[in-house]
CSV table of C-alpha atoms and ligand atoms in Angstrom, one decimal:
chain,number,residue,atom,x,y,z
A,1,MET,CA,130.4,109.5,83.2
A,2,TYR,CA,126.8,110.6,82.7
A,3,ASP,CA,125.7,114.1,82.0
A,4,VAL,CA,122.6,113.6,84.2
A,5,ALA,CA,121.5,111.0,86.7
A,6,ILE,CA,117.9,111.0,87.6
A,7,ILE,CA,117.0,109.3,90.9
A,8,GLY,CA,113.5,107.7,90.7
A,9,ALA,CA,111.4,106.5,87.7
A,10,GLY,CA,108.1,107.8,88.9
A,11,ALA,CA,106.0,110.4,87.1
A,12,SER,CA,108.6,113.3,87.4
A,13,GLY,CA,111.7,111.2,86.7
A,14,LEU,CA,110.2,109.6,83.6
A,15,MET,CA,109.1,112.9,82.2
A,16,CYS,CA,112.4,114.5,83.0
A,17,SER,CA,114.4,111.8,81.2
A,18,CYS,CA,112.2,112.0,78.1
A,19,ALA,CA,112.3,115.8,77.9
A,20,LEU,CA,116.1,115.9,78.2
A,21,LYS,CA,116.6,113.4,75.5
A,22,ILE,CA,113.9,114.9,73.2
A,23,LYS,CA,115.8,118.2,73.4
A,24,ASN,CA,119.3,116.8,73.1
A,25,ASN,CA,119.6,113.1,72.1
A,26,ASN,CA,123.4,113.2,72.6
A,27,LEU,CA,123.0,113.8,76.3
A,28,LYS,CA,124.0,110.7,78.4
A,29,VAL,CA,121.0,110.3,80.7
A,30,LEU,CA,120.8,107.6,83.4
A,31,LEU,CA,117.6,106.8,85.2
A,32,LEU,CA,118.0,105.0,88.6
A,33,GLU,CA,115.0,103.1,90.1
A,34,LYS,CA,114.9,101.0,93.2
A,35,ASN,CA,112.0,98.9,92.0
A,36,ASP,CA,112.1,96.3,89.2
A,37,LYS,CA,109.9,98.4,87.0
A,38,ILE,CA,109.1,102.0,86.3
A,39,GLY,CA,106.1,104.0,87.6
A,40,LYS,CA,104.8,101.7,90.4
A,41,LYS,CA,102.8,104.6,91.8
A,42,LEU,CA,101.8,106.0,88.5
A,43,LEU,CA,100.1,102.6,87.8
A,44,ILE,CA,97.7,103.0,90.7
A,45,THR,CA,96.8,106.7,90.2
A,46,GLY,CA,93.2,107.7,89.5
A,47,ASN,CA,92.0,104.2,90.4
A,48,GLY,CA,94.2,102.7,87.7
A,49,ARG,CA,93.0,105.3,85.1
A,50,CYS,CA,95.7,108.0,85.8
A,51,ASN,CA,94.1,111.3,86.2
A,52,LEU,CA,97.1,113.1,84.8
A,53,GLY,CA,95.9,116.7,84.8
A,54,ASN,CA,93.0,119.1,85.2
A,55,TYR,CA,91.5,121.8,83.0
A,56,ASN,CA,91.5,124.0,86.1
A,57,THR,CA,95.1,123.6,87.0
A,58,ASN,CA,96.4,126.9,88.4
A,59,ILE,CA,98.5,127.9,91.4
A,60,SER,CA,95.5,128.2,93.7
A,61,ASN,CA,95.1,124.4,93.7
A,62,TYR,CA,98.5,124.0,95.4
A,63,ASN,CA,99.8,124.2,99.0
A,64,SER,CA,103.3,125.0,100.2
A,65,ASN,CA,105.1,126.6,103.1
A,66,SER,CA,106.9,128.8,100.5
A,67,ASN,CA,105.6,131.3,98.1
A,68,ILE,CA,104.9,129.4,94.9
A,69,SER,CA,103.7,132.2,92.7
A,70,ARG,CA,106.9,132.2,90.7
A,71,PHE,CA,105.7,128.8,89.2
A,72,LYS,CA,102.3,130.3,88.2
A,73,GLN,CA,102.9,130.4,84.5
A,74,TYR,CA,103.9,126.8,84.2
A,75,LEU,CA,100.7,125.6,85.9
A,76,ASP,CA,98.2,127.5,83.8
A,77,ILE,CA,97.4,124.9,81.1
A,78,LYS,CA,93.8,126.0,80.6
A,79,LYS,CA,94.7,128.5,77.9
A,80,TYR,CA,96.8,125.8,76.1
A,81,LEU,CA,93.9,123.3,76.3
A,82,ASP,CA,91.4,125.8,74.9
A,83,GLU,CA,93.6,126.8,72.0
A,84,LYS,CA,95.5,123.7,71.1
A,85,ASN,CA,93.7,120.7,72.3
A,86,ASN,CA,93.2,119.1,69.0
A,87,SER,CA,96.5,120.1,67.4
A,88,ILE,CA,99.5,117.9,67.1
A,89,PRO,CA,102.6,119.6,68.5
A,90,SER,CA,105.4,120.2,66.2
A,91,TYR,CA,108.9,119.2,67.3
A,92,ILE,CA,110.0,122.7,68.4
A,93,ASP,CA,107.2,124.2,70.3
A,94,TYR,CA,106.6,122.1,73.4
A,95,GLU,CA,105.2,124.5,76.0
A,96,ASN,CA,103.9,122.2,78.7
A,97,TYR,CA,103.7,118.5,79.8
A,98,ILE,CA,100.5,117.9,77.9
A,99,GLU,CA,102.3,118.5,74.6
A,100,TYR,CA,105.1,116.1,75.7
A,101,LEU,CA,102.6,113.4,76.7
A,102,LYS,CA,100.9,113.8,73.3
A,103,TYR,CA,104.2,113.8,71.4
A,104,ILE,CA,105.3,110.5,73.0
A,105,GLY,CA,102.0,109.0,72.2
A,106,ILE,CA,99.6,109.6,75.1
A,107,VAL,CA,96.4,111.0,73.7
A,108,ILE,CA,94.4,113.0,76.3
A,109,LYS,CA,90.7,113.2,76.9
A,110,GLN,CA,88.7,115.5,79.3
A,111,GLU,CA,86.0,114.2,81.7
A,112,ASP,CA,84.4,117.1,83.4
A,113,LYS,CA,87.5,119.1,84.1
A,114,ARG,CA,89.8,116.1,84.7
A,115,LEU,CA,92.3,114.9,82.1
A,116,TYR,CA,92.8,111.2,81.5
A,117,PRO,CA,94.7,109.1,78.9
A,118,TYR,CA,92.4,108.2,76.1
A,119,SER,CA,93.1,104.6,76.8
A,120,ASN,CA,91.7,105.1,80.3
A,121,GLN,CA,94.6,103.0,81.7
A,122,ALA,CA,97.5,104.0,83.8
A,123,ILE,CA,99.3,101.0,82.6
A,124,CYS,CA,99.3,102.4,79.1
A,125,VAL,CA,100.8,105.5,80.3
A,126,CYS,CA,103.7,103.5,81.9
A,127,LYS,CA,104.1,101.4,78.7
A,128,VAL,CA,104.2,104.5,76.5
A,129,PHE,CA,107.0,106.0,78.7
A,130,GLU,CA,108.8,102.7,78.7
A,131,ARG,CA,108.7,102.4,74.9
A,132,TYR,CA,109.8,106.0,74.5
A,133,LEU,CA,112.7,105.7,77.0
A,134,ASN,CA,113.9,102.7,75.0
A,135,TYR,CA,113.6,104.6,71.7
A,136,LEU,CA,115.5,107.5,73.1
A,137,HIS,CA,118.3,105.3,74.6
A,138,VAL,CA,117.9,106.4,78.1
A,139,ASP,CA,120.0,104.1,80.3
A,140,ILE,CA,117.8,102.6,83.1
A,141,ARG,CA,119.0,100.6,86.1
A,142,TYR,CA,116.3,98.8,88.0
A,143,ASN,CA,116.6,97.5,91.6
A,144,TYR,CA,119.1,100.3,92.2
A,145,ASP,CA,118.5,101.9,95.5
A,146,VAL,CA,120.4,105.2,95.9
A,147,ASN,CA,121.4,105.8,99.4
A,148,LYS,CA,124.4,108.1,99.1
A,149,ILE,CA,125.4,111.0,96.9
A,150,ASP,CA,128.6,112.9,97.3
A,151,LYS,CA,130.1,115.8,95.2
A,152,LYS,CA,133.8,116.1,94.6
A,153,ASN,CA,135.4,118.5,92.2
A,154,ASP,CA,132.1,119.3,90.4
A,155,ILE,CA,131.3,115.6,89.9
A,156,PHE,CA,128.5,113.7,91.7
A,157,TYR,CA,129.3,110.2,93.0
A,158,ILE,CA,126.2,108.0,93.5
A,159,ASN,CA,126.6,105.1,95.9
A,160,ASP,CA,130.4,105.5,95.3
A,161,ASP,CA,129.6,103.8,92.0
A,162,ILE,CA,128.2,106.0,89.3
A,163,LYS,CA,129.5,109.4,88.2
A,164,ALA,CA,127.4,112.3,86.9
A,165,LYS,CA,127.7,115.9,86.1
A,166,SER,CA,124.2,116.7,87.3
A,167,VAL,CA,121.7,114.9,89.6
A,168,VAL,CA,117.9,115.2,89.7
A,169,ILE,CA,116.2,114.0,92.8
A,170,ALA,CA,112.9,112.6,91.7
A,171,THR,CA,112.3,110.2,94.6
A,172,GLY,CA,108.7,111.3,95.5
A,173,GLY,CA,107.3,111.8,98.9
A,174,LYS,CA,106.6,109.3,101.6
A,175,SER,CA,103.0,108.3,100.8
A,176,TYR,CA,102.2,104.7,99.7
A,177,PRO,CA,105.7,103.6,100.6
A,178,LYS,CA,105.1,100.2,99.1
A,179,THR,CA,105.4,101.9,95.7
A,180,GLY,CA,109.0,102.8,96.5
A,181,SER,CA,108.5,106.3,97.6
A,182,THR,CA,109.9,105.9,101.1
A,183,GLY,CA,111.3,109.4,101.7
A,184,THR,CA,115.0,108.7,101.0
A,185,GLY,CA,115.1,111.9,98.8
A,186,TYR,CA,114.6,114.0,102.0
A,187,GLU,CA,117.8,112.4,103.6
A,188,ILE,CA,119.8,112.9,100.4
A,189,LEU,CA,118.8,116.6,100.2
A,190,ARG,CA,119.3,117.1,104.0
A,191,LYS,CA,122.9,116.0,103.6
A,192,PHE,CA,123.4,118.7,101.0
A,193,GLY,CA,122.2,121.2,103.6
A,194,HIS,CA,118.6,121.5,102.6
A,195,LYS,CA,115.8,122.3,105.0
A,196,ILE,CA,113.0,119.7,104.9
A,197,GLU,CA,109.6,121.2,106.0
A,198,LYS,CA,107.9,118.8,108.3
A,199,ILE,CA,106.0,116.2,106.3
A,200,TYR,CA,102.5,115.0,106.9
A,201,PRO,CA,100.1,112.7,105.1
A,202,ALA,CA,97.6,114.5,102.9
A,203,LEU,CA,94.7,113.6,100.7
A,204,THR,CA,93.5,111.0,103.1
A,205,TYR,CA,90.5,110.0,105.2
A,206,LEU,CA,89.8,111.5,108.7
A,207,LYS,CA,88.9,109.5,111.7
A,208,THR,CA,86.0,110.6,113.9
A,209,ASP,CA,84.5,109.5,117.2
A,210,TYR,CA,81.0,110.5,116.1
A,211,LYS,CA,78.7,108.3,118.2
A,212,TYR,CA,76.6,107.0,115.3
A,213,ILE,CA,79.3,106.6,112.7
A,214,LYS,CA,78.8,102.8,112.4
A,215,ASP,CA,75.2,103.4,111.7
A,216,ILE,CA,75.9,105.5,108.7
A,217,SER,CA,78.8,103.4,107.4
A,218,GLY,CA,78.6,102.9,103.7
A,219,VAL,CA,76.6,106.2,103.0
A,220,ARG,CA,77.9,108.4,100.1
A,221,TYR,CA,76.3,111.8,100.0
A,222,ASP,CA,76.8,115.1,98.1
A,223,ALA,CA,77.3,117.8,100.6
A,224,VAL,CA,79.1,121.0,101.4
A,225,VAL,CA,81.8,120.3,104.0
A,226,ASN,CA,83.6,122.9,106.2
A,227,LEU,CA,86.9,122.2,108.1
A,228,SER,CA,86.7,124.0,111.4
A,229,VAL,CA,89.8,124.4,113.6
A,230,ASN,CA,89.2,125.8,117.1
A,231,GLY,CA,85.8,127.0,115.9
A,232,GLU,CA,87.1,128.9,112.9
A,233,VAL,CA,86.2,127.6,109.4
A,234,LYS,CA,89.5,127.2,107.5
A,235,ASN,CA,88.3,125.6,104.3
A,236,THR,CA,85.2,124.6,102.4
A,237,GLU,CA,84.7,121.9,99.8
A,238,LYS,CA,81.7,120.7,97.9
A,239,GLY,CA,81.3,117.1,96.7
A,240,GLN,CA,80.8,113.6,97.7
A,241,ILE,CA,81.5,112.6,101.3
A,242,GLN,CA,81.7,108.9,102.3
A,243,PHE,CA,81.3,107.4,105.7
A,244,THR,CA,83.0,104.3,106.9
A,245,LYS,CA,82.7,102.5,110.3
A,246,ASP,CA,85.2,104.9,111.9
A,247,SER,CA,86.0,107.7,109.4
A,248,VAL,CA,84.9,110.2,106.8
A,249,SER,CA,86.3,110.1,103.4
A,250,GLY,CA,85.7,111.1,99.8
A,251,ILE,CA,87.4,113.7,97.5
A,252,CYS,CA,86.1,116.7,99.4
A,253,VAL,CA,87.4,115.3,102.7
A,254,PHE,CA,90.7,114.4,101.1
A,255,ASN,CA,91.0,118.0,100.0
A,256,LEU,CA,90.4,119.2,103.5
A,257,SER,CA,92.8,116.7,105.1
A,258,ARG,CA,96.0,118.4,104.2
A,259,ASN,CA,96.9,120.1,107.4
A,260,VAL,CA,94.7,118.2,109.9
A,261,LYS,CA,97.5,116.0,111.4
A,262,LYS,CA,99.4,119.2,112.1
A,263,TYR,CA,96.4,120.8,113.8
A,264,LEU,CA,95.8,117.7,115.9
A,265,GLU,CA,99.5,117.6,117.0
A,266,GLU,CA,99.0,121.2,118.0
A,267,LYS,CA,96.1,120.0,120.2
A,268,LYS,CA,93.6,122.1,118.2
A,269,LYS,CA,90.0,120.9,118.0
A,270,VAL,CA,89.2,119.8,114.4
A,271,THR,CA,85.6,119.4,113.3
A,272,LEU,CA,84.1,118.7,110.0
A,273,ILE,CA,80.8,120.5,109.6
A,274,VAL,CA,78.6,118.9,106.9
A,275,ASN,CA,75.7,120.6,105.2
A,276,LEU,CA,73.6,117.7,103.9
A,277,VAL,CA,71.1,119.8,102.1
A,278,PRO,CA,72.8,123.0,100.9
A,279,ASN,CA,70.1,123.7,98.3
A,280,TYR,CA,67.4,124.4,100.9
A,281,SER,CA,67.6,126.9,103.8
A,282,GLU,CA,67.0,126.0,107.5
A,283,PRO,CA,63.5,127.6,107.5
A,284,GLN,CA,62.6,125.7,104.4
A,285,ILE,CA,63.7,122.4,106.0
A,286,GLU,CA,61.7,123.3,109.2
A,287,GLU,CA,58.6,123.9,107.0
A,288,TYR,CA,59.1,120.6,105.2
A,289,ILE,CA,59.4,118.7,108.5
A,290,LYS,CA,56.3,120.4,109.9
A,291,SER,CA,54.2,119.4,107.0
A,292,PHE,CA,54.6,115.7,108.0
A,293,LYS,CA,53.2,116.1,111.6
A,294,ASP,CA,51.9,112.6,111.8
A,295,TYR,CA,55.2,111.0,110.7
A,296,LYS,CA,58.0,109.7,113.0
A,297,ILE,CA,60.7,112.3,112.7
A,298,GLN,CA,63.2,110.0,111.0
A,299,ASP,CA,60.6,109.0,108.4
A,300,ALA,CA,59.8,112.7,107.7
A,301,LEU,CA,63.5,113.3,107.3
A,302,SER,CA,64.0,110.4,105.0
A,303,GLY,CA,62.2,112.4,102.3
A,304,ILE,CA,65.0,114.9,102.2
A,305,ILE,CA,68.2,113.1,103.5
A,306,ASN,CA,69.6,109.6,103.4
A,307,ASN,CA,67.6,107.1,105.5
A,308,LYS,CA,70.7,106.2,107.6
A,309,LEU,CA,71.5,109.8,108.2
A,310,ALA,CA,67.9,110.5,109.1
A,311,ASN,CA,68.1,107.8,111.8
A,312,ALA,CA,71.5,108.9,113.1
A,313,ILE,CA,70.4,112.6,113.4
A,314,SER,CA,67.1,111.7,115.1
A,315,LYS,CA,69.0,109.4,117.6
A,316,GLN,CA,71.7,112.1,118.2
A,317,LEU,CA,69.0,114.7,119.0
A,318,LYS,CA,67.1,112.2,121.1
A,319,VAL,CA,63.9,112.6,119.0
A,320,HIS,CA,64.0,109.2,117.4
A,321,ASP,CA,60.6,107.5,116.9
A,322,LYS,CA,58.8,110.6,118.1
A,323,LEU,CA,56.0,111.9,115.9
A,324,VAL,CA,56.8,115.4,114.4
A,325,LYS,CA,53.7,116.8,116.1
A,326,GLN,CA,55.2,115.7,119.5
A,327,ILE,CA,58.3,117.7,119.0
A,328,SER,CA,58.6,121.3,120.0
A,329,LYS,CA,59.2,124.1,117.4
A,330,ASP,CA,62.6,124.7,119.0
A,331,GLN,CA,63.5,121.0,118.6
A,332,ILE,CA,62.5,121.1,114.9
A,333,LYS,CA,64.7,124.2,114.5
A,334,ILE,CA,67.6,122.2,116.0
A,335,VAL,CA,67.0,119.3,113.6
A,336,ALA,CA,67.0,121.6,110.6
A,337,TYR,CA,70.2,123.3,112.0
A,338,THR,CA,71.8,119.9,112.4
A,339,ILE,CA,71.0,118.9,108.8
A,340,HIS,CA,72.9,122.0,107.8
A,341,ASN,CA,75.6,121.6,110.4
A,342,MET,CA,76.3,118.0,111.1
A,343,HIS,CA,79.4,117.9,113.3
A,344,PHE,CA,82.1,115.2,113.1
A,345,ASN,CA,84.9,115.6,115.7
A,346,ILE,CA,88.2,114.5,114.1
A,347,THR,CA,90.5,112.4,116.2
A,348,GLN,CA,93.1,111.2,113.6
A,349,THR,CA,94.0,111.1,110.0
A,350,GLY,CA,95.1,108.3,107.7
A,351,ASP,CA,98.8,107.6,107.8
A,352,PHE,CA,101.3,107.6,104.9
A,353,ASN,CA,100.1,104.1,103.9
A,354,ASN,CA,96.7,105.6,103.1
A,355,ALA,CA,97.6,109.1,102.0
A,356,GLN,CA,97.7,109.9,98.3
A,357,VAL,CA,100.4,112.6,98.8
A,358,THR,CA,102.8,114.1,101.2
A,359,THR,CA,102.5,117.7,102.3
A,360,GLY,CA,105.8,119.4,103.3
A,361,GLY,CA,109.2,118.4,102.0
A,362,ALA,CA,112.3,120.1,100.6
A,363,CYS,CA,111.9,123.9,101.1
A,364,LEU,CA,111.2,125.6,97.8
A,365,ASP,CA,112.9,128.8,98.8
A,366,GLU,CA,116.2,126.9,98.7
A,367,PHE,CA,115.8,126.2,94.9
A,368,THR,CA,116.1,128.6,92.0
A,369,ASP,CA,113.3,129.3,89.5
A,370,ASN,CA,114.8,126.3,87.6
A,371,LEU,CA,114.6,124.0,90.6
A,372,GLU,CA,118.3,123.9,91.0
A,373,SER,CA,119.6,123.7,94.5
A,374,LYS,CA,121.0,127.0,95.9
A,375,LYS,CA,123.1,124.9,98.2
A,376,CYS,CA,124.8,122.7,95.5
A,377,LYS,CA,125.2,123.6,91.8
A,378,GLY,CA,124.1,120.8,89.5
A,379,LEU,CA,121.7,119.3,92.0
A,380,TYR,CA,118.0,119.5,91.2
A,381,ALA,CA,114.8,118.3,92.7
A,382,ILE,CA,111.4,117.7,91.1
A,383,GLY,CA,107.9,116.3,91.9
A,384,GLU,CA,106.6,115.4,95.3
A,385,VAL,CA,109.9,115.5,97.2
A,386,LEU,CA,109.5,119.2,97.1
A,387,ASP,CA,107.3,121.1,99.5
A,388,ILE,CA,104.4,121.5,97.2
A,389,ASP,CA,101.2,119.5,97.0
A,390,GLY,CA,98.0,119.8,95.0
A,391,LYS,CA,94.4,118.9,95.5
A,392,CYS,CA,92.7,115.7,94.3
A,393,GLY,CA,91.9,115.9,90.6
A,394,GLY,CA,95.2,115.6,88.6
A,395,TYR,CA,97.1,118.4,90.2
A,396,ASN,CA,99.9,116.3,91.7
A,397,LEU,CA,100.8,114.6,88.5
A,398,SER,CA,100.5,118.0,86.8
A,399,TRP,CA,103.2,119.3,89.2
A,400,ALA,CA,105.4,116.2,88.9
A,401,PHE,CA,105.4,116.5,85.1
A,402,THR,CA,105.7,120.3,85.0
A,403,SER,CA,108.5,120.5,87.5
A,404,ALA,CA,110.4,117.9,85.3
A,405,LEU,CA,110.1,120.2,82.4
A,406,ILE,CA,111.2,123.3,84.4
A,407,VAL,CA,114.6,121.7,85.1
A,408,LYS,CA,115.3,120.5,81.6
A,409,ASP,CA,116.3,123.8,80.2
A,410,SER,CA,118.6,124.6,83.1
A,411,ILE,CA,120.3,121.3,82.8
A,412,LEU,CA,120.7,121.6,79.0
A,413,LYS,CA,122.6,124.9,79.5
A,414,VAL,CA,125.3,122.9,81.4
B,1,FAD,C1,96.7,105.8,95.4
B,1,FAD,C2,97.1,107.1,94.7
B,1,FAD,C3,96.4,107.6,93.7
B,1,FAD,C4,96.8,108.9,93.1
B,1,FAD,N1,96.1,109.3,92.1
B,1,FAD,C5,96.5,110.5,91.5
B,1,FAD,C6,95.8,111.0,90.3
B,1,FAD,O1,94.9,110.3,89.8
B,1,FAD,N2,96.2,112.2,89.9
B,1,FAD,C7,97.3,112.9,90.4
B,1,FAD,O2,97.6,114.0,90.0
B,1,FAD,N3,98.0,112.4,91.5
B,1,FAD,C8,97.7,111.2,92.0
B,1,FAD,N4,98.4,110.7,93.0
B,1,FAD,C9,99.6,111.4,93.5
B,1,FAD,C10,100.7,111.2,92.5
B,1,FAD,O3,100.8,109.8,92.1
B,1,FAD,C11,102.1,111.7,93.0
B,1,FAD,O4,102.0,113.0,93.5
B,1,FAD,C12,103.2,111.5,91.9
B,1,FAD,O5,103.3,110.2,91.5
B,1,FAD,C13,104.5,112.1,92.4
B,1,FAD,O6,105.5,111.8,91.4
B,1,FAD,P1,107.0,111.8,91.7
B,1,FAD,O7,107.7,111.5,90.5
B,1,FAD,O8,107.4,113.0,92.6
B,1,FAD,O9,107.2,110.5,92.7
B,1,FAD,P2,106.7,109.0,92.6
B,1,FAD,O10,105.7,108.8,91.5
B,1,FAD,O11,106.4,108.6,94.0
B,1,FAD,O12,108.1,108.3,92.1
B,1,FAD,C14,109.3,108.2,92.9
B,1,FAD,C15,110.1,107.1,92.4
B,1,FAD,O13,111.4,107.1,92.9
B,1,FAD,C16,111.8,105.9,93.3
B,1,FAD,N5,112.8,106.0,94.4
B,1,FAD,C17,112.5,106.5,95.6
B,1,FAD,N6,113.7,106.5,96.3
B,1,FAD,C18,114.6,106.0,95.6
B,1,FAD,C19,116.0,105.7,95.8
B,1,FAD,N7,116.6,106.0,97.0
B,1,FAD,N8,116.7,105.1,94.8
B,1,FAD,C20,116.1,104.8,93.6
B,1,FAD,N9,114.8,105.1,93.4
B,1,FAD,C21,114.1,105.7,94.3
B,1,FAD,C22,110.5,105.2,93.7
B,1,FAD,O14,110.6,103.8,93.7
B,1,FAD,C23,109.5,105.7,92.7
B,1,FAD,O15,109.5,104.9,91.6
B,1,FAD,C24,98.0,109.5,93.6
B,1,FAD,C25,98.8,108.9,94.6
B,1,FAD,C26,98.4,107.7,95.2
B,1,FAD,C27,99.2,107.1,96.2
């Protein structure tokens, strides 16, 4: 019989197994993974570089249907990074996941506010985990797909095969199912009476029916982007927006994508409103255009915005090929307004195959502060299977690792 069985060898399951064994090496820990290797999703994070955290990590970067303020203290790693970034942790004072990562051999570096492994390689992160799990004698079973967990007389039975005193569900969400995260954790938790908040793909592209989208395909542009729902601006992001033949993408769009599928299901009108030149006011843009009165409008605009965007906007406003001096003052006003407010009607989002995370999941209100189920003693859930998701920039791995540490002390009390 195992003391703890952890289902899923992704970011959260790997961290949880290490943390338990670091604290108590006598604990019998079993890690069950349906793939033939650990960390299949971890390997592709951060474009293969593994953006494993963010200097700005705090509760405001997360989304949930539940109140998540009780996890606030765990997610504030800024203070730690300021004070201890260059120190080597001693064996007893691990406060957060960064210290654990360092302890097992993953040296961290900061790029802007993002944290990466010094090796710049997600594969190195997986290898370090693998080595450390070996060193700690964590039992791992690969190609083991958990589809059934029962509890009888305080003992968990996994697939009628394995016995454990505690079980940690670390099966991830439903995004990128080819990495193994197919959503089975939701079914397991549902059978124990847990409420699963409706899940949606998040951190994904948004499809648009903008008439000239093909013309601007390939353009990447720094902009301020507003998400408007039924005419009300819900969120604003600043950063690079990218256009493809039928969609808008880029980190700022990913961050705005989180509730879009839900809004569309509710038949709400979703629009991305893009300010292409946030550093200049509309009157300044008007003056700029007017100073090139002998130019075609798209050529005048090309001095201030991307050439493809200049062409698309002038076509959209039916002033393409006209000289600036042939256009009325009101029309110039509209051009300047459009440069500040380019509208993209949103028709669809990427699906789970294209979404970096799942929003929704196991309702957090049904778990204690230690992430133990309130429905079933000894059952825990960590990582993306829970109803909490972060923005792009290292916040989701931060949660996966942090939640793994939250459960360890509770399990060790058993
Ligand atoms: C392309 C991409 C890039 C990303 N980049 C970043 C990034 O740079 N920074 C960041 O913070 N976040 C990033 N994310 C999000 C981040 O990877 C996830 O939020 C995080 O991996 C979730 O960790 P987890 O342990 O909860 O689940 P996962 O990492 O999904 O691991 C779950 C594991 O459980 C296994 N499993 C599932 N069901 C069963 C079962 N029934 N039996 C046995 N095993 C099972 C799966 O095979 C899998 O190995 C990215 C995601 C994607 C898809």
